[in-house]
Amino acid sequence: MEWWKDVLIYQIYPRSFQDSNGDGIGDIPGIISRLDHLQELGVDAIWLSPVYKSPNADNGYDISDYREINPEYGTMEDMEELIDQAGRRGIRILMDLVINHTSTEHYWFKESRDKTSPYADYYYWSPGGADGALPNNWTGFFGEDCWEFDPQRCEYYLHLFARSQADLNYHNPAVLEEIKDILRFWLDKGVAGFRCDVINILWKDSLESSKKRLALTGSEHYLSLEGTHDILRQLREIWDEYGAFTVGESVFVTPQRARDLCGKDRRELDLVFSFEHMECDQYFLKWFKRKFRPKIFFDCLVKWQKELDWNAIYLENHDQPRSIPRFGSEKFWKESGKLLATLVLTLRGTPFLYQGQEIGMTNFDFTRMRQLNDVESKNVDKVLRRFHVPQKLRWKLIAKTSRDNARTPFQWEGGEGAGFTSARPWLGINHNCAAINLADQEGDEDSIWSWYKDLSALRREREVLRQGEFVPLEAGRQVFAYRRELGEERLTVALNFSDDPAQVSLDGQLLRSNYRRERFEGILQPWEAVILE
Ligand code: ISL
Ligand code: CA
């Protein structure tokens, strides 16, 4: 059995986890100081969002040096210390591998501005049309044009994300060699693997214009192409040498595309994050939210459980709003927080938790655009402004969906600074930290935190929860129920995604209920989660 099928993985967004030196910014020594917390939760591996040197246009997803640590986060010694200290606790470190693009501050890019430099072809450059027209009609992920003119080279460069994130040109074999060196550099330091950022768009087959789409015009020239699979097969050789684990973030992924990446016969990556279940409360684009319908969500989860042998199970990350207000209920905050915990920790696959999820953190309570930091939110605001969308409506769309919802500092304590910092935090702390914080939940057996710890321990104890087959029982308008089966062992999970009670006909002895009841007689209370043996 591969080790990564047996573990619980926890994502840290370093900027918002723990500040150790009073500058309002989370850092690596801060993470080290909180390793006990992770150990208590039963975390086996940390996915660390980028800590490399970066001008932070996209908070580290714009890397200017892959072999340096961002000084705001600490030093290389701190990073080595983290790998070491985590290792002593049996916790592995996974780095974020962002290789679709680099920051325009990276020296490769600076050199690339000179057509005679050996780095000239490290990026996609194009002179554009005769009349100053852009090289093609593609559109980017962050709602802007994806070409930027560089006055020094007098050409445009491609950037599918922010304008300071230039796409690397893998048609130049030297680029892949650079990446291989970087992988070895980190694997030699003892990291256990990588979360691979937007990994299915590395290869662009041509720069031709294409059919206009509502979003991502041009994507047929880079989505999940054979060139990308070829690159991954080459990287796989290095990963295999070190026994490294890889989980890919792949955009617009279908079950087939996922199997093409991590099917047993292909094994280009070990796992992929799918997005379909995160899109069931939207029309086409994430900015256009629609009412959350549990049935659509359940059907989607069942579909992926069936289509793939092994899924990456998650409900939150640094790009998504928090899960309780989204899939749960703020009115039944505690109950629904525990119910979502039950879902994540009892589906078949490798569970990923995102920092703050274990205490039920909610979305930001900002009221103005000015309080936001996220480059994507800012760009989208600009675009909407260009279309004369009134301010109120702009804010409504952005507030619900902004990535900053998940990026506010971790709420360790109730007081000012929330135990996160003694200074002014880089991004506002939610005022509900007086009510939602770890310190309070630690002393409370009935807290969301205690429930996460309990279920994580149960999962560790019961092989059926880790390895068992998934058998769907009910995916209705309210209730999601399924069984996990391994040999003679059977556990049934029933979840009521509703403010109203629900009746189910399931039998078995009650093992857990988030209502702490003694017996279960077939009625699920609002947002009740039960596990039956
Ligand atoms: O935010 C999104 C989904 O809600 C996506 O459009 C997201 O931008 C996409 O999934 C890619 O995300 C990754 O690469 C980006 C970075 O900004 C994100 O934080 C990262 O997770 C560019 O590196
Ligand atoms: Ca700091």
XYZ file of C-alpha atoms and ligand atoms in Angstrom:
557
model
C 0.000 0.000 0.000
C 1.370 3.415 -0.926
C 1.944 5.572 2.183
C -0.022 8.495 0.770
C -3.195 6.415 0.768
C -3.008 6.032 4.503
C -2.549 9.627 5.586
C -4.203 12.897 6.515
C -2.730 15.933 4.781
C -2.995 19.498 6.054
C -2.516 22.575 3.904
C -0.727 25.565 5.388
C -0.998 29.006 3.837
C 2.174 30.334 5.470
C 1.309 34.005 5.321
C -1.744 33.463 7.516
C -0.778 30.638 9.834
C 1.440 32.021 12.612
C 3.594 35.128 12.861
C 6.634 34.643 15.098
C 8.451 37.970 14.893
C 5.737 40.577 15.141
C 5.623 41.866 11.580
C 2.044 40.787 10.926
C 3.081 38.084 8.458
C 3.029 34.376 9.137
C 6.402 32.666 8.821
C 8.290 29.376 9.023
C 9.381 29.656 12.671
C 5.689 30.276 13.357
C 4.814 27.004 11.659
C 7.470 25.161 13.662
C 5.976 26.548 16.863
C 2.594 25.059 15.914
C 3.677 21.559 14.962
C 2.178 20.190 18.182
C -1.207 21.378 17.018
C -0.852 19.414 13.802
C 0.371 16.358 15.621
C -2.610 16.489 17.928
C -4.884 16.545 14.914
C -3.179 13.434 13.551
C -1.667 15.141 10.517
C 0.817 12.988 8.580
C 1.922 15.494 5.958
C 1.846 19.216 5.358
C 1.248 20.774 1.967
C 3.019 24.074 2.266
C 1.748 26.782 -0.062
C 4.759 28.542 -1.655
C 7.495 29.854 0.638
C 10.013 30.579 -2.113
C 11.386 34.007 -2.846
C 8.643 36.010 -4.481
C 7.511 39.605 -4.951
C 4.100 38.331 -3.809
C 1.925 39.608 -6.608
C 0.051 36.334 -6.108
C 1.346 35.516 -2.624
C 4.141 33.208 -3.622
C 2.575 31.681 -6.723
C 4.888 34.080 -8.547
C 8.333 32.690 -7.767
C 11.468 34.749 -8.329
C 13.918 32.167 -6.982
C 13.094 28.478 -6.529
C 16.133 27.900 -4.343
C 15.603 30.718 -1.863
C 13.109 31.245 0.920
C 11.073 34.430 0.952
C 12.837 36.510 3.649
C 9.431 37.459 5.081
C 9.003 33.780 5.927
C 12.511 33.113 7.234
C 15.722 31.560 5.983
C 16.776 28.314 4.352
C 17.966 27.228 7.816
C 14.432 27.758 9.107
C 13.098 25.655 6.257
C 15.566 22.866 7.004
C 14.601 23.105 10.650
C 10.939 22.744 9.692
C 11.628 19.641 7.606
C 13.616 18.222 10.481
C 11.214 19.107 13.308
C 8.216 17.907 11.345
C 10.068 14.711 10.462
C 10.673 13.978 14.140
C 6.935 14.063 14.621
C 6.370 11.782 11.653
C 5.069 14.649 9.554
C 6.242 14.919 5.955
C 6.564 18.143 4.019
C 5.108 18.625 0.537
C 6.195 21.712 -1.354
C 4.042 23.644 -3.775
C 5.534 23.247 -7.224
C 4.634 26.218 -9.389
C 6.213 25.572 -12.761
C 3.704 26.812 -15.293
C 5.033 30.313 -14.767
C 7.600 32.315 -12.842
C 7.567 35.838 -11.548
C 8.794 38.431 -14.033
C 11.324 39.199 -11.274
C 12.981 35.821 -11.823
C 16.403 36.246 -13.404
C 15.409 33.897 -16.251
C 12.756 36.407 -17.196
C 14.994 39.428 -16.788
C 17.556 37.754 -19.027
C 14.867 36.709 -21.426
C 14.141 40.345 -22.229
C 17.360 40.246 -24.231
C 16.900 38.358 -27.509
C 20.547 37.348 -27.591
C 20.553 35.866 -24.087
C 20.684 32.095 -23.540
C 17.381 32.614 -21.700
C 15.715 34.301 -24.674
C 13.392 31.340 -25.303
C 12.509 30.495 -21.713
C 9.129 32.190 -22.117
C 6.535 32.661 -24.841
C 7.416 35.836 -26.705
C 5.650 37.224 -29.736
C 5.881 40.474 -31.677
C 2.106 40.711 -32.011
C 0.178 41.989 -35.023
C 1.389 44.714 -37.360
C -1.034 47.324 -36.037
C -0.084 46.784 -32.416
C -2.640 43.997 -32.017
C -2.079 41.369 -29.339
C -0.481 38.113 -30.558
C -3.769 36.189 -30.204
C -7.252 36.380 -28.723
C -6.665 34.208 -25.651
C -7.985 35.292 -22.273
C -6.404 34.600 -18.894
C -7.514 33.055 -15.598
C -7.585 36.309 -13.683
C -9.868 38.220 -16.004
C -7.234 40.179 -17.896
C -5.595 39.946 -21.311
C -2.902 37.353 -21.184
C -0.298 39.258 -23.183
C 1.876 42.025 -21.838
C 4.185 44.217 -23.881
C 7.779 44.401 -22.736
C 9.380 47.679 -23.807
C 12.904 46.311 -23.581
C 12.435 43.360 -25.897
C 9.689 45.166 -27.814
C 7.603 42.002 -27.773
C 4.678 40.586 -25.858
C 5.014 37.737 -23.375
C 2.283 35.274 -22.454
C 0.851 35.220 -18.933
C -2.208 33.063 -18.296
C -2.384 34.408 -14.730
C -1.342 37.846 -13.386
C 0.838 40.024 -15.592
C 3.857 39.410 -13.389
C 3.452 35.622 -13.808
C 5.043 34.802 -17.179
C 4.372 31.347 -18.660
C 7.442 29.161 -19.129
C 8.114 27.806 -22.594
C 8.526 24.025 -22.415
C 9.249 23.847 -26.143
C 12.722 24.810 -25.012
C 14.201 21.637 -23.458
C 16.505 23.719 -21.253
C 13.482 24.808 -19.210
C 12.610 21.257 -18.223
C 16.235 20.596 -17.289
C 16.107 23.595 -14.944
C 12.954 22.239 -13.344
C 14.524 18.814 -12.872
C 17.420 20.434 -11.015
C 15.007 22.302 -8.794
C 13.165 19.073 -7.967
C 16.410 17.401 -6.956
C 17.397 20.403 -4.887
C 14.266 20.081 -2.737
C 14.119 16.296 -2.670
C 17.717 16.248 -1.471
C 16.627 18.480 1.383
C 14.183 15.822 2.455
C 10.805 16.997 1.241
C 8.427 14.103 0.562
C 6.803 15.386 -2.587
C 4.905 18.133 -4.308
C 1.504 19.658 -4.863
C 1.796 20.622 -8.504
C 0.174 23.930 -9.386
C -2.007 24.091 -12.552
C -0.100 21.101 -13.816
C -2.265 20.219 -16.818
C -1.589 23.425 -18.754
C 2.212 23.367 -19.029
C 2.351 22.609 -22.743
C 0.995 25.090 -25.278
C 0.751 23.468 -28.714
C 0.532 26.711 -30.662
C -0.197 30.352 -30.070
C -2.950 30.589 -32.650
C -6.145 32.459 -31.958
C -9.158 30.293 -31.380
C -12.898 30.251 -31.092
C -14.167 32.901 -28.687
C -15.433 31.489 -25.410
C -17.139 33.002 -22.395
C -13.997 32.280 -20.411
C -10.514 31.001 -21.201
C -10.574 31.519 -24.933
C -7.580 29.615 -26.276
C -7.675 26.811 -23.733
C -7.854 24.113 -26.437
C -4.221 25.026 -27.104
C -3.033 24.099 -23.636
C -5.568 22.054 -21.634
C -4.324 18.534 -20.858
C -2.319 18.070 -24.050
C 0.008 15.196 -24.869
C 2.987 17.549 -24.481
C 2.128 18.001 -20.811
C 1.824 14.245 -20.262
C 5.214 13.856 -21.851
C 6.755 16.400 -19.474
C 5.205 14.660 -16.479
C 6.547 11.284 -17.564
C 10.016 12.799 -17.577
C 9.572 14.324 -14.133
C 8.201 11.013 -12.894
C 11.637 9.485 -13.337
C 13.003 11.831 -10.694
C 10.038 11.383 -8.398
C 10.475 7.621 -8.591
C 14.151 7.889 -7.760
C 13.213 9.558 -4.478
C 9.900 7.825 -3.850
C 8.240 11.234 -3.934
C 4.480 11.751 -3.793
C 2.708 14.124 -6.176
C -0.767 15.585 -6.197
C -1.694 17.713 -9.159
C -3.981 20.670 -9.342
C -5.503 20.306 -12.762
C -7.946 22.836 -14.108
C -11.101 21.769 -15.980
C -10.411 18.217 -15.057
C -12.802 15.430 -16.011
C -12.596 11.867 -14.675
C -10.963 10.824 -17.952
C -8.371 13.578 -17.727
C -7.731 12.617 -14.125
C -7.197 8.982 -15.092
C -4.849 10.083 -17.848
C -2.734 11.637 -15.110
C -2.987 9.196 -12.244
C -4.447 5.976 -13.598
C -2.502 2.877 -12.538
C -1.240 2.353 -16.074
C -0.058 5.977 -16.400
C 0.993 7.094 -12.920
C 2.262 10.445 -14.131
C 1.036 11.844 -10.829
C -0.215 9.970 -7.782
C -3.364 12.018 -7.244
C -5.283 14.952 -8.680
C -7.590 17.506 -7.145
C -10.903 17.561 -8.942
C -13.102 20.650 -8.928
C -16.523 19.500 -9.974
C -17.910 19.242 -6.438
C -16.633 22.757 -5.754
C -18.523 24.066 -8.759
C -21.974 22.801 -7.937
C -23.001 26.128 -6.387
C -22.149 28.182 -9.470
C -23.311 28.838 -13.019
C -20.405 28.266 -15.375
C -18.025 30.704 -13.629
C -17.342 30.872 -9.928
C -18.398 34.526 -9.816
C -21.958 33.560 -10.647
C -23.125 31.759 -7.560
C -26.348 29.825 -7.385
C -28.113 28.236 -4.486
C -26.295 25.227 -3.119
C -28.283 22.072 -3.857
C -27.042 19.161 -1.778
C -28.298 16.553 -4.264
C -26.083 17.887 -7.051
C -23.148 17.871 -4.646
C -23.782 14.286 -3.500
C -24.206 13.013 -7.064
C -20.955 14.621 -7.993
C -19.082 13.073 -5.074
C -20.547 9.659 -5.892
C -19.567 10.040 -9.520
C -15.927 10.748 -8.675
C -15.830 7.994 -6.057
C -16.943 5.600 -8.793
C -14.851 6.964 -11.620
C -11.519 7.001 -9.813
C -10.095 4.335 -7.583
C -8.622 6.959 -5.291
C -9.544 10.629 -4.864
C -8.030 13.639 -3.166
C -10.823 14.549 -0.743
C -11.152 18.214 0.156
C -13.697 20.950 0.764
C -11.367 23.895 1.310
C -8.146 25.396 0.084
C -6.575 28.837 -0.297
C -8.535 29.540 -3.514
C -12.006 28.731 -2.216
C -14.428 30.342 0.221
C -14.856 28.499 3.525
C -16.980 25.371 3.539
C -19.443 26.001 6.389
C -21.175 29.042 4.876
C -21.043 27.323 1.511
C -22.070 23.707 1.977
C -23.191 23.859 5.603
C -25.218 26.362 7.598
C -24.089 29.350 9.611
C -27.171 28.941 11.749
C -26.089 25.397 12.598
C -22.443 26.374 12.544
C -21.161 23.767 14.935
C -23.346 20.912 13.730
C -22.666 21.525 10.067
C -18.950 22.050 10.728
C -18.824 18.608 12.292
C -20.930 17.113 9.525
C -18.515 18.406 6.889
C -15.625 17.045 8.942
C -17.346 13.664 8.906
C -17.712 13.802 5.146
C -14.056 14.643 4.511
C -12.774 12.018 6.900
C -14.998 9.130 5.827
C -15.021 9.220 2.029
C -12.608 6.916 0.238
C -9.395 8.715 -0.666
C -6.708 10.884 0.856
C -8.225 13.705 2.924
C -6.790 17.218 2.740
C -7.702 19.753 5.421
C -7.040 23.441 5.036
C -5.848 25.518 7.983
C -8.718 26.830 10.087
C -11.159 24.222 8.812
C -10.526 22.208 11.980
C -12.009 25.011 14.098
C -14.785 25.919 11.677
C -13.422 29.230 10.449
C -15.836 31.163 8.266
C -15.538 33.689 5.432
C -14.064 37.163 5.945
C -16.266 39.952 7.308
C -14.770 42.708 5.167
C -17.111 45.345 3.843
C -14.949 47.132 1.281
C -12.748 46.307 -1.657
C -9.895 48.174 0.012
C -9.632 45.514 2.713
C -8.834 42.824 0.138
C -5.416 41.734 -1.026
C -6.098 39.041 -3.643
C -4.857 39.929 -7.116
C -7.673 37.939 -8.701
C -10.370 39.851 -6.771
C -8.784 43.155 -7.711
C -8.556 42.279 -11.385
C -12.120 41.073 -11.502
C -13.255 44.283 -9.845
C -11.485 46.236 -12.596
C -13.097 44.179 -15.332
C -16.561 44.561 -13.833
C -15.972 48.284 -13.502
C -15.097 48.419 -17.184
C -18.483 46.867 -17.902
C -20.114 49.524 -15.710
C -21.340 47.019 -13.163
C -22.465 49.132 -10.180
C -20.271 49.073 -7.121
C -22.795 47.328 -4.878
C -23.209 44.446 -7.262
C -19.450 44.202 -7.832
C -18.895 43.889 -4.126
C -21.661 41.335 -3.803
C -20.100 39.077 -6.418
C -16.583 39.455 -5.112
C -17.316 39.198 -1.394
C -18.967 35.800 -1.853
C -16.236 34.356 -3.991
C -12.958 36.100 -3.212
C -10.029 33.871 -2.421
C -9.288 36.104 0.570
C -12.238 34.442 2.305
C -9.958 31.560 3.158
C -6.830 33.616 3.652
C -7.596 35.579 6.829
C -5.228 34.758 9.696
C -5.680 31.625 11.772
C -7.763 32.257 14.866
C -5.676 30.742 17.654
C -7.163 32.884 20.427
C -9.957 35.348 21.010
C -8.075 38.561 21.757
C -6.617 41.202 19.501
C -4.271 39.662 16.950
C -6.015 36.309 17.538
C -2.748 34.774 18.753
C -1.615 35.083 15.151
C 0.367 38.274 15.546
C 1.216 41.066 17.954
C 1.268 43.549 15.088
C -1.131 44.711 12.430
C -1.850 41.588 10.363
C -1.167 41.688 6.614
C -4.856 40.771 6.034
C -7.673 41.563 8.455
C -8.591 39.057 11.147
C -12.252 38.090 11.257
C -14.051 39.801 14.145
C -15.693 36.515 14.987
C -12.374 35.341 16.413
C -13.814 36.075 19.848
C -16.333 33.297 19.198
C -14.386 31.032 16.850
C -10.885 30.264 18.052
C -8.762 27.283 18.946
C -8.122 28.195 22.605
C -11.842 28.055 23.444
C -12.379 24.864 21.497
C -9.466 23.114 23.118
C -11.195 23.109 26.471
C -14.480 21.962 24.989
C -15.143 18.289 24.323
C -18.090 19.215 22.170
C -16.191 21.596 19.871
C -15.548 21.256 16.146
C -11.856 20.891 16.960
C -12.521 17.989 19.346
C -14.676 16.338 16.696
C -11.918 16.593 14.087
C -9.414 15.089 16.498
C -11.804 12.306 17.408
C -12.621 11.380 13.820
C -9.020 11.620 12.741
C -8.138 9.155 15.499
C -11.051 6.905 14.512
C -9.829 6.944 10.939
C -6.393 5.919 12.101
C -7.858 3.098 14.198
C -10.260 1.706 11.651
C -8.719 0.423 8.481
C -12.163 0.267 6.894
C -12.303 4.073 6.962
C -9.006 4.317 5.132
C -9.045 1.372 2.776
C -12.658 0.259 2.576
C -14.708 0.291 -0.607
C -17.242 3.072 -1.021
C -20.879 2.006 -1.450
C -23.456 4.768 -1.944
C -26.766 4.207 -0.132
C -28.681 7.421 -0.465
C -28.091 10.710 -2.259
C -31.333 12.590 -1.880
C -32.316 16.210 -1.509
C -31.278 16.243 2.112
C -29.471 13.099 3.098
C -26.220 11.605 1.918
C -25.565 8.081 3.173
C -22.908 5.566 2.224
C -21.120 2.505 3.496
C -17.460 1.710 3.727
C -16.665 -1.992 3.448
C -13.535 -3.960 4.060
C -13.791 -7.722 4.425
C -16.341 -8.292 7.176
C -16.133 -4.746 8.446
C -18.865 -2.303 7.568
C -19.387 1.291 8.621
C -22.361 3.352 7.532
C -22.252 7.135 7.400
C -25.409 9.253 7.204
C -25.353 13.021 6.852
C -28.330 15.357 6.956
C -27.521 18.462 4.912
C -30.551 20.404 6.061
C -32.074 22.660 8.718
C -34.917 20.137 9.003
C -34.914 16.666 10.516
C -34.845 13.704 8.147
C -35.842 10.095 8.370
C -33.567 7.326 7.150
C -33.839 3.574 7.251
C -30.387 2.363 8.137
C -29.355 -0.106 10.729
C -26.324 -0.682 12.812
C -25.043 0.297 16.168
C -24.339 3.948 16.757
C -20.612 4.679 16.794
C -20.670 8.483 16.534
C -23.238 11.277 16.342
C -22.496 14.974 16.382
C -25.593 15.273 18.597
C -23.883 13.097 21.200
C -26.912 10.886 21.490
C -26.996 7.412 23.016
C -29.141 5.634 20.484
C -30.114 6.196 16.905
C -33.662 5.432 15.836
C -33.761 6.596 12.271
C -34.351 10.350 12.642
C -31.476 12.637 11.804
C -31.612 16.058 13.456
C -30.684 19.187 11.426
C -27.114 18.773 10.172
C -26.702 15.591 12.124
C -23.924 13.220 11.131
C -23.939 9.648 12.353
C -21.589 6.728 11.898
C -23.110 3.297 12.415
C -21.270 0.073 12.875
O -9.208 30.312 -8.116
C -9.497 29.415 -8.876
C -10.590 28.500 -8.584
O -11.481 29.046 -7.741
C -8.774 29.137 -10.116
O -9.065 29.933 -11.175
C -7.300 29.133 -9.811
O -6.715 30.302 -10.197
C -6.687 27.978 -10.515
O -7.253 26.839 -9.939
C -5.186 27.932 -10.371
O -4.790 28.026 -9.032
C -3.435 27.903 -8.722
O -2.581 28.651 -9.557
C -2.704 30.058 -9.478
C -2.692 30.583 -8.048
O -3.091 31.926 -8.038
C -3.609 29.779 -7.149
O -3.530 30.227 -5.832
C -3.211 28.343 -7.302
O -3.895 27.497 -6.415
C -1.545 30.629 -10.249
O -0.343 30.091 -9.792
Ca 6.537 37.194 10.627
